[in-house]
mmCIF file of C-alpha atoms in Angstrom:
data_model
loop_
_atom_site.group_PDB
_atom_site.id
_atom_site.type_symbol
_atom_site.label_atom_id
_atom_site.label_comp_id
_atom_site.label_asym_id
_atom_site.label_seq_id
_atom_site.Cartn_x
_atom_site.Cartn_y
_atom_site.Cartn_z
ATOM 1 C CA MET A 1 115.007 65.240 147.768
ATOM 2 C CA ASP A 2 115.127 63.980 144.376
ATOM 3 C CA PHE A 3 115.747 67.146 142.327
ATOM 4 C CA ARG A 4 115.471 65.396 138.260
ATOM 5 C CA THR A 5 111.407 65.441 139.284
ATOM 6 C CA ILE A 6 111.592 69.093 139.842
ATOM 7 C CA PRO A 7 109.582 70.991 137.076
ATOM 8 C CA LEU A 8 111.391 73.921 136.073
ATOM 9 C CA PRO A 9 109.694 77.027 135.113
ATOM 10 C CA ALA A 10 109.657 78.047 131.423
ATOM 11 C CA GLY A 11 110.919 81.233 130.097
ATOM 12 C CA ASP A 12 113.726 82.783 128.329
ATOM 13 C CA PHE A 13 117.494 82.881 128.963
ATOM 14 C CA THR A 14 119.858 86.033 128.979
ATOM 15 C CA ILE A 15 122.950 86.535 129.373
ATOM 16 C CA GLY A 16 125.149 90.109 129.383
ATOM 17 C CA LYS A 17 129.628 90.174 129.134
ATOM 18 C CA THR A 18 130.768 93.399 129.730
ATOM 19 C CA PHE A 19 134.017 94.841 127.812
ATOM 20 C CA SER A 20 136.165 97.996 127.637
ATOM 21 C CA PHE A 21 137.751 100.376 125.435
ATOM 22 C CA GLU A 22 139.829 104.141 125.694
ATOM 23 C CA ALA A 23 138.854 106.500 123.417
ATOM 24 C CA GLY A 24 138.516 110.974 123.089
ATOM 25 C CA HIS A 25 136.075 112.589 121.795
ATOM 26 C CA ARG A 26 134.202 115.734 121.478
ATOM 27 C CA LEU A 27 130.493 116.887 120.670
ATOM 28 C CA PRO A 28 130.910 120.070 118.423
ATOM 29 C CA ALA A 29 127.348 120.735 117.984
ATOM 30 C CA LEU A 30 127.018 121.122 121.429
ATOM 31 C CA PRO A 31 126.528 124.885 122.574
ATOM 32 C CA GLU A 32 130.300 127.061 123.114
ATOM 33 C CA GLY A 33 131.184 126.888 126.460
ATOM 34 C CA HIS A 34 129.630 122.978 127.191
ATOM 35 C CA LYS A 35 132.494 121.296 128.738
ATOM 36 C CA CYS A 36 131.466 117.758 125.810
ATOM 37 C CA SER A 37 131.864 119.986 123.508
ATOM 38 C CA ARG A 38 136.156 120.545 124.297
ATOM 39 C CA GLN A 39 137.672 116.987 123.254
ATOM 40 C CA HIS A 40 137.781 114.355 126.500
ATOM 41 C CA GLY A 41 138.421 111.392 127.374
ATOM 42 C CA HIS A 42 136.360 107.873 128.443
ATOM 43 C CA SER A 43 137.040 104.622 129.643
ATOM 44 C CA TYR A 44 133.798 103.348 128.090
ATOM 45 C CA GLU A 45 132.739 99.922 129.239
ATOM 46 C CA VAL A 46 130.094 97.719 126.552
ATOM 47 C CA GLU A 47 127.145 95.673 127.712
ATOM 48 C CA VAL A 48 126.040 93.462 124.982
ATOM 49 C CA ILE A 49 122.809 91.467 126.371
ATOM 50 C CA LEU A 50 121.739 89.042 124.632
ATOM 51 C CA THR A 51 118.701 86.016 125.031
ATOM 52 C CA THR A 52 117.533 82.425 123.044
ATOM 53 C CA PRO A 53 114.235 80.309 124.853
ATOM 54 C CA SER A 54 115.494 77.455 124.609
ATOM 55 C CA LEU A 55 120.241 76.248 125.755
ATOM 56 C CA GLU A 56 122.715 74.802 122.780
ATOM 57 C CA GLU A 57 125.443 72.989 125.062
ATOM 58 C CA PRO A 58 126.273 72.104 127.425
ATOM 59 C CA GLY A 59 124.082 75.283 128.147
ATOM 60 C CA PHE A 60 124.072 78.372 127.473
ATOM 61 C CA VAL A 61 123.374 81.293 126.026
ATOM 62 C CA THR A 62 126.036 81.865 123.643
ATOM 63 C CA ASP A 63 129.856 80.367 125.093
ATOM 64 C CA PHE A 64 131.246 83.746 126.416
ATOM 65 C CA GLY A 65 133.685 83.138 123.966
ATOM 66 C CA ALA A 66 132.600 83.502 121.128
ATOM 67 C CA LEU A 67 132.081 87.711 121.534
ATOM 68 C CA THR A 68 135.944 87.544 120.928
ATOM 69 C CA PRO A 69 135.762 89.094 117.664
ATOM 70 C CA PHE A 70 133.523 92.064 119.640
ATOM 71 C CA LYS A 71 136.959 92.497 122.139
ATOM 72 C CA GLU A 72 138.989 93.089 118.547
ATOM 73 C CA PHE A 73 136.206 95.526 116.767
ATOM 74 C CA LEU A 74 136.506 97.385 119.603
ATOM 75 C CA ASN A 75 140.599 97.233 120.279
ATOM 76 C CA THR A 76 141.056 97.399 116.635
ATOM 77 C CA GLU A 77 139.151 100.104 115.613
ATOM 78 C CA LEU A 78 137.530 102.229 119.063
ATOM 79 C CA ASP A 79 140.586 101.802 121.436
ATOM 80 C CA HIS A 80 142.359 104.776 121.898
ATOM 81 C CA HIS A 81 141.106 106.819 119.295
ATOM 82 C CA ASN A 82 138.932 110.151 118.873
ATOM 83 C CA LEU A 83 135.594 109.421 117.700
ATOM 84 C CA HIS A 84 135.122 111.597 116.187
ATOM 85 C CA GLU A 85 137.183 111.098 114.197
ATOM 86 C CA ILE A 86 136.074 107.842 112.658
ATOM 87 C CA LEU A 87 132.713 107.137 113.047
ATOM 88 C CA PRO A 88 129.902 108.850 110.449
ATOM 89 C CA PHE A 89 127.476 110.630 113.493
ATOM 90 C CA GLU A 90 128.510 112.607 116.560
ATOM 91 C CA PRO A 91 129.378 109.703 119.326
ATOM 92 C CA THR A 92 127.197 110.508 121.747
ATOM 93 C CA SER A 93 126.577 106.790 124.339
ATOM 94 C CA GLU A 94 123.540 106.860 122.660
ATOM 95 C CA ARG A 95 124.611 106.166 119.221
ATOM 96 C CA LEU A 96 127.620 104.943 119.807
ATOM 97 C CA ALA A 97 125.561 102.033 121.516
ATOM 98 C CA GLN A 98 123.265 101.546 118.293
ATOM 99 C CA PHE A 99 126.552 101.012 116.308
ATOM 100 C CA LEU A 100 128.454 99.013 118.095
ATOM 101 C CA ALA A 101 124.503 97.087 117.645
ATOM 102 C CA TRP A 102 124.650 97.023 114.344
ATOM 103 C CA TRP A 103 127.710 95.917 113.990
ATOM 104 C CA PHE A 104 127.906 93.116 116.194
ATOM 105 C CA ILE A 105 124.433 91.982 114.141
ATOM 106 C CA GLN A 106 125.838 92.454 110.777
ATOM 107 C CA ASN A 107 129.355 90.507 111.686
ATOM 108 C CA LEU A 108 129.041 88.472 115.291
ATOM 109 C CA GLN A 109 124.731 87.744 115.683
ATOM 110 C CA PRO A 110 124.429 84.813 111.886
ATOM 111 C CA THR A 111 127.472 82.561 114.154
ATOM 112 C CA ILE A 112 126.332 82.189 117.015
ATOM 113 C CA PRO A 113 122.768 81.375 118.791
ATOM 114 C CA GLY A 114 122.256 83.943 121.162
ATOM 115 C CA ARG A 115 119.656 87.203 119.640
ATOM 116 C CA LEU A 116 120.790 90.647 120.416
ATOM 117 C CA VAL A 117 118.810 92.051 123.032
ATOM 118 C CA ALA A 118 120.466 94.844 124.167
ATOM 119 C CA VAL A 119 124.622 97.500 123.588
ATOM 120 C CA LEU A 120 124.909 99.834 126.430
ATOM 121 C CA VAL A 121 127.673 101.805 126.501
ATOM 122 C CA ARG A 122 128.700 103.452 129.994
ATOM 123 C CA GLU A 123 130.999 106.887 129.680
ATOM 124 C CA THR A 124 131.303 107.002 133.487
ATOM 125 C CA GLN A 125 130.096 104.939 136.539
ATOM 126 C CA SER A 126 126.919 107.011 137.162
ATOM 127 C CA SER A 127 126.438 107.707 132.967
ATOM 128 C CA TRP A 128 124.791 105.401 130.340
ATOM 129 C CA ALA A 129 123.177 104.723 126.963
ATOM 130 C CA ARG A 130 121.818 101.505 125.984
ATOM 131 C CA PHE A 131 119.891 100.406 123.214
ATOM 132 C CA ASP A 132 117.267 98.127 122.253
ATOM 133 C CA VAL A 133 117.019 96.191 119.913
ATOM 134 C CA GLU A 134 113.810 95.515 117.962
ATOM 135 C CA GLY A 135 112.376 91.610 117.687
ATOM 136 C CA ARG A 136 113.864 90.765 114.503
#
């Protein structure tokens, strides 16, 4: 069979890349006695999801190496910090995902071909929050 003649389906391409950092936080707005109102930490995993209708040469949504500035931001600004001391909001996973989407859109989006679709923040293997970026 000659694969050069096969019509490929139309659609969008989507990629994801996972990053990690360690940080502590507490959520003081929770009732006294709630375990998350006390200081604790997480091994956070952050996944960025990007999409595009057409690929850049040699066939990428975005070169994964172009996402290095995001990892550098996580390492410099969030890793081994108390998030409630440096962020202007209660550092729930939901708000952290939204904040990281904002940073990505402001600082990295203009320099890469793929469009950010969502940011997923995982506190544990079974607990995560996802922020979906509205189409722009």
